[in-house]
Amino acid sequence: MKIKPSSLPSPSLSIKTGSSKQQAVNSRKPVMLHIKAIPDNHQISVDNYDHALGGFNYSYNGNLHLLENERMDEYEHQTMILGGSRPKRIDTPGVDFAFNFICDPDISRKSLEYAIQFVDENSIPTLNHPAKVLRLTRDGLFRHFSDINGLKIPKTLSISPHSLKEVQNLVESGEIALPLIIRPAGKHGGQGMYLLESLDDIRELERFAFDGRNYYLIEFHDYRSADGFYRKYRILWIDGKIYPRHLIIDKEWNLHAANKNNFMRDTETFIQEETDFLVNCEEVLGNDGMRNIQTLFSGTGLDYCGMDFSLMPDNRVFVFEANAAMNTTYNRAHAASSHLDSYLIMHEQAKIKMLSQFANTAVAETDKRSH
């Protein structure tokens, strides 16, 4: 069910300052601001009605889900939701720090721009600063990081075509080479992707609505390993450290979680290969690979993000995407269900530590200013 909210809050550019008396209490809980957004199209999804809450639960596309329990008891929490078709001015109580949950610049660009203005003008220490998220579109990744040695980032163009001819012209003029992937901007999980291998098949692109909406053209590279299987690795970047997340192996090039049910589920060698990656990703990636990946992550300036990639025969890291839109929470309901559990718990612990350290620093600065 889709609804267009008639009146959703958007923040003011002023922030109330907590009283110095309150801030002088060293034992007080840090106040954390959750910054989220309604997509630029002003639409949200209704998940369900919560009778205990007495209201609807909404799913805001384009917002990161960082932890299983995002409202931890260690903090006081304030939430700011940007966007809406008729936003209202609101005042936000004094906060110590913010986490920017807006993670997809393709669908929440306006909200990210507003969030930049808000946190900068109010000097709010912010994890995953919205300005850093804003530049990590798929074409932004190519523009900013394709010159890192040892990494291969496929050429990517952002287009808003009104006809097939516009795509054809880009290929014929040499702006981008075949084969190429076309995908709608803001879609994830492989939704709507098509691999165009020849201009003879250009009519296949009539499946897309070329009405000025945004698409990506991405040069395709066959990244199959010597055994004929495709491999997609995922790693996380949490507070300056690299954590392996998973490995997917299959015969298909468009790999996602469901592909694990094809070959990996019953192939011990593939399960062991993923385990080896989790146990010692440094050995799998090599010193050069780790260093080059760290260079990219450091260059993003983000506190939390992820990367999907494969390894090419010449040992270069072939990067599919690197951004903040990696929902990697640990679901306790699935505990002890797979060989991944201990690593998922490790990721949660690293995220909690990141928040704690950032909060402690922010509180110290807030209290220092209040005296």
XYZ file of C-alpha atoms in Angstrom:
371
model
C 0.000 0.000 0.000
C 1.374 3.405 -0.966
C 0.233 6.653 0.563
C 1.139 10.249 -0.063
C 1.419 11.917 3.324
C -0.477 15.163 3.452
C 1.517 16.659 6.294
C 4.893 15.277 7.297
C 7.446 17.138 9.398
C 10.563 18.757 8.068
C 12.988 20.367 10.500
C 13.594 23.990 11.114
C 17.094 25.349 10.761
C 17.231 26.187 14.455
C 17.888 23.880 17.332
C 16.936 24.343 20.955
C 19.842 24.285 23.347
C 19.454 22.141 26.432
C 19.863 23.912 29.762
C 23.366 24.160 31.153
C 22.066 22.630 34.383
C 20.964 19.504 32.536
C 24.152 19.331 30.520
C 26.278 19.600 33.632
C 24.981 16.275 34.873
C 27.773 13.926 33.900
C 25.620 10.845 34.373
C 23.005 11.908 31.880
C 22.344 9.814 28.817
C 23.693 11.086 25.492
C 20.938 12.434 23.251
C 21.049 10.856 19.787
C 19.248 12.362 16.812
C 17.990 9.891 14.197
C 17.868 11.632 10.808
C 15.570 9.891 8.341
C 13.687 10.905 5.210
C 10.611 10.511 3.105
C 11.748 9.776 -0.482
C 11.669 12.654 -2.936
C 8.515 11.220 -4.522
C 6.747 11.791 -1.136
C 5.711 8.138 -0.882
C 6.111 5.731 2.027
C 4.937 2.159 2.515
C 2.573 1.107 5.292
C 3.885 -2.147 6.771
C 1.165 -2.869 9.319
C -1.027 -1.458 12.044
C 0.420 -1.897 15.538
C -2.430 -2.169 18.055
C -0.080 -1.790 21.026
C 1.349 1.372 19.494
C -2.033 2.584 18.369
C -0.775 3.537 14.935
C 0.776 2.417 11.679
C 4.328 1.203 11.192
C 5.852 2.748 8.095
C 8.733 1.686 5.885
C 10.736 4.646 4.631
C 12.639 3.552 1.546
C 16.161 4.902 1.345
C 16.865 4.778 5.074
C 19.474 2.475 6.549
C 18.510 -0.031 9.223
C 21.664 -0.089 11.316
C 20.895 -2.287 14.328
C 18.237 -4.739 15.411
C 17.458 -2.407 18.315
C 18.158 1.095 17.084
C 16.705 2.757 20.175
C 19.169 1.447 22.703
C 18.542 2.238 26.356
C 21.975 3.849 26.678
C 20.720 6.923 24.820
C 17.870 9.340 24.747
C 16.471 9.409 21.238
C 15.052 12.124 19.016
C 13.897 11.508 15.453
C 13.840 13.934 12.567
C 12.006 12.912 9.390
C 12.752 15.098 6.395
C 10.496 15.561 3.397
C 6.802 15.267 2.754
C 4.516 16.987 0.284
C 3.583 19.767 2.745
C 6.354 19.866 5.369
C 5.961 21.727 8.626
C 8.529 23.589 10.663
C 9.556 21.776 13.832
C 11.978 22.501 16.644
C 14.365 19.793 17.703
C 15.422 19.605 21.354
C 19.118 19.807 22.216
C 21.060 16.777 21.008
C 24.640 15.632 21.472
C 25.120 13.877 18.151
C 23.274 12.544 15.141
C 23.329 9.468 12.971
C 22.261 10.057 9.398
C 20.146 7.068 8.404
C 19.406 8.503 4.923
C 21.469 6.253 2.693
C 20.232 6.460 -0.908
C 20.984 9.692 -2.813
C 19.049 8.409 -5.824
C 15.703 8.611 -4.052
C 16.393 11.074 -1.207
C 18.615 13.757 -2.713
C 16.483 16.670 -1.517
C 16.401 15.363 2.037
C 20.156 14.798 2.068
C 20.711 18.375 0.908
C 18.447 19.651 3.670
C 20.171 17.420 6.231
C 23.556 18.846 5.213
C 22.272 22.357 5.828
C 20.721 21.401 9.160
C 23.655 19.588 10.781
C 26.224 22.083 9.485
C 24.364 25.213 10.550
C 23.716 23.741 13.989
C 27.240 22.237 14.319
C 25.888 18.787 15.185
C 28.525 16.007 15.208
C 27.115 13.522 12.719
C 27.946 9.934 11.899
C 27.632 9.229 8.166
C 27.474 12.911 7.342
C 24.837 13.463 4.623
C 27.307 15.300 2.358
C 29.425 12.149 2.204
C 26.418 9.956 1.478
C 25.234 12.334 -1.255
C 28.286 11.863 -3.460
C 28.201 8.046 -3.380
C 25.810 7.467 -6.247
C 26.858 4.699 -8.640
C 28.268 7.188 -11.132
C 29.785 9.186 -8.273
C 31.693 6.101 -7.170
C 33.192 5.820 -10.657
C 34.051 9.527 -10.871
C 35.669 9.809 -7.461
C 37.459 6.482 -7.032
C 38.174 4.833 -10.397
C 41.793 6.018 -10.323
C 42.737 3.907 -7.280
C 45.379 1.374 -8.322
C 44.343 -2.229 -7.938
C 40.621 -1.495 -8.158
C 38.406 -1.864 -11.206
C 35.267 0.270 -11.073
C 33.207 -0.062 -14.267
C 32.394 3.105 -16.166
C 28.963 4.295 -15.111
C 26.756 7.005 -16.578
C 23.667 8.575 -15.067
C 21.057 9.296 -17.739
C 17.475 10.553 -17.940
C 16.474 9.462 -21.461
C 13.236 10.070 -23.335
C 13.896 7.537 -26.077
C 15.866 4.442 -27.061
C 17.800 6.578 -29.513
C 19.469 8.479 -26.684
C 20.915 5.255 -25.295
C 21.969 4.106 -28.748
C 23.725 7.421 -29.396
C 25.775 7.069 -26.215
C 27.023 3.676 -27.369
C 27.694 4.720 -30.965
C 29.556 7.844 -29.877
C 31.832 5.834 -27.597
C 30.564 7.414 -24.379
C 30.030 3.913 -23.022
C 30.874 0.457 -24.363
C 28.889 -2.725 -24.835
C 28.021 -4.970 -23.162
C 26.338 -2.759 -20.587
C 23.845 -3.041 -17.786
C 20.918 -0.658 -17.581
C 19.152 -0.303 -14.267
C 16.648 2.149 -12.763
C 18.253 4.518 -10.269
C 17.220 3.879 -6.680
C 16.432 0.194 -7.215
C 18.308 -2.493 -5.308
C 18.467 -6.256 -5.206
C 18.867 -6.541 -8.959
C 15.375 -5.179 -9.636
C 14.766 -4.201 -13.246
C 18.317 -4.791 -14.473
C 18.955 -5.741 -18.096
C 22.198 -6.737 -19.802
C 22.435 -5.233 -23.297
C 25.051 -7.091 -25.323
C 24.337 -5.777 -28.818
C 22.576 -2.806 -30.382
C 20.655 -5.395 -32.379
C 18.756 -5.955 -29.138
C 18.121 -2.272 -28.403
C 14.359 -2.827 -28.659
C 14.596 -4.939 -25.511
C 14.998 -1.672 -23.626
C 11.399 -0.789 -24.408
C 10.659 -2.537 -21.118
C 11.844 0.673 -19.414
C 9.829 3.861 -19.116
C 12.037 6.388 -20.890
C 10.095 9.405 -19.708
C 12.917 11.406 -18.139
C 13.327 9.321 -14.988
C 16.869 8.366 -13.977
C 18.772 5.261 -15.055
C 22.329 4.014 -14.829
C 24.340 2.610 -17.703
C 27.159 0.420 -16.374
C 29.804 -1.259 -18.504
C 29.626 -5.011 -17.944
C 32.754 -7.095 -17.382
C 32.617 -10.879 -17.263
C 34.021 -11.566 -13.806
C 33.684 -15.349 -13.794
C 36.352 -17.309 -11.966
C 38.357 -20.056 -13.667
C 35.863 -22.695 -12.468
C 33.035 -20.994 -14.360
C 31.305 -19.611 -11.260
C 30.666 -15.993 -10.371
C 31.613 -14.759 -6.909
C 30.335 -11.696 -5.088
C 31.954 -10.708 -1.822
C 30.598 -8.188 0.672
C 32.599 -6.359 3.294
C 31.628 -3.677 5.783
C 33.486 -0.564 6.880
C 32.694 0.228 10.498
C 34.528 3.060 12.239
C 37.706 2.684 10.201
C 37.904 -1.120 10.181
C 37.066 -3.750 7.547
C 34.728 -6.641 8.408
C 33.891 -9.510 5.998
C 30.166 -10.038 5.599
C 29.457 -12.863 3.145
C 30.339 -14.553 -0.146
C 27.822 -15.622 -2.808
C 28.792 -18.143 -5.502
C 26.629 -19.134 -8.465
C 26.519 -19.649 -12.232
C 24.518 -16.429 -12.728
C 26.229 -13.041 -13.032
C 23.447 -11.129 -11.234
C 24.102 -12.375 -7.717
C 21.944 -11.806 -4.655
C 21.146 -13.604 -1.416
C 18.662 -15.996 -3.037
C 21.451 -17.351 -5.264
C 22.899 -19.116 -2.239
C 20.087 -21.659 -2.583
C 21.284 -22.828 -6.020
C 24.738 -24.328 -5.485
C 26.120 -23.069 -2.185
C 23.535 -24.619 0.118
C 24.638 -28.207 -0.614
C 28.238 -27.688 -1.757
C 30.654 -28.104 1.136
C 33.580 -26.632 -0.770
C 31.632 -23.406 -1.402
C 30.481 -23.206 2.218
C 34.086 -23.683 3.316
C 35.228 -21.027 0.850
C 32.854 -18.510 2.406
C 33.991 -19.524 5.878
C 37.628 -19.039 4.872
C 36.773 -15.535 3.653
C 35.074 -14.706 6.943
C 37.879 -16.125 9.055
C 40.740 -14.547 7.144
C 39.665 -12.050 4.516
C 43.193 -10.559 4.558
C 44.566 -13.786 3.126
C 41.813 -14.033 0.503
C 42.200 -10.413 -0.627
C 45.942 -10.106 -0.136
C 47.851 -7.157 1.258
C 47.379 -5.070 -1.893
C 43.667 -5.796 -2.058
C 43.127 -4.868 1.584
C 45.160 -1.683 1.204
C 43.329 -0.575 -1.945
C 39.912 -1.284 -0.434
C 40.871 0.655 2.670
C 41.949 3.563 0.459
C 38.491 3.664 -1.120
C 36.654 3.382 2.191
C 38.806 6.068 3.778
C 38.146 8.305 0.784
C 34.391 8.071 1.266
C 34.704 9.660 4.705
C 31.815 7.500 5.923
C 31.727 5.934 9.364
C 29.590 3.020 8.198
C 29.164 1.611 4.703
C 29.674 -1.537 2.675
C 31.123 -2.770 -0.584
C 30.145 -5.534 -3.002
C 32.935 -6.782 -5.256
C 34.607 -9.715 -6.953
C 38.225 -10.673 -7.611
C 39.548 -10.551 -11.165
C 42.117 -13.022 -12.560
C 44.834 -10.326 -12.308
C 43.987 -9.925 -8.566
C 42.319 -6.551 -9.028
C 39.227 -5.898 -6.938
C 36.220 -5.463 -9.237
C 33.849 -3.112 -7.385
C 30.092 -3.392 -7.976
C 29.012 -0.791 -5.442
C 30.180 0.929 -2.282
C 27.703 2.982 -0.265
C 25.844 3.419 3.013
C 22.751 1.521 1.836
C 23.831 -1.824 3.284
C 21.256 -3.180 5.726
C 23.188 -5.812 7.664
C 21.393 -6.176 10.967
C 21.575 -9.336 13.038
C 18.200 -10.983 13.588
C 18.187 -12.853 16.891
C 15.313 -14.989 15.656
C 17.782 -16.674 13.282
C 20.519 -17.147 15.885
C 22.558 -20.330 15.674
C 21.093 -21.014 12.244
C 24.240 -20.757 10.150
C 28.001 -20.438 10.100
C 27.547 -16.675 9.704
C 26.095 -15.980 13.137
C 29.262 -15.218 15.073
C 30.322 -12.745 12.378
C 26.940 -11.044 12.308
C 27.124 -10.589 16.054
C 30.632 -9.157 15.646
C 29.262 -6.571 13.207
C 26.544 -5.532 15.655
C 29.098 -5.164 18.415
C 31.305 -3.017 16.178
C 28.368 -0.740 15.314
C 27.427 -0.355 18.983
C 31.040 0.459 19.868
C 31.150 3.045 17.073
C 28.043 4.771 18.445
C 29.345 4.642 22.004
C 32.722 6.157 21.223
C 31.220 8.880 19.068
C 28.605 9.664 21.718
C 31.204 9.935 24.486
C 33.256 12.381 22.459
C 30.181 14.420 21.521
C 28.927 14.597 25.121
C 32.331 15.746 26.327
C 32.274 18.537 23.756
C 28.688 19.518 24.634
C 29.452 19.659 28.347
C 32.667 21.590 27.717
C 30.757 24.266 25.782
C 28.121 24.542 28.521
C 30.646 25.590 31.166
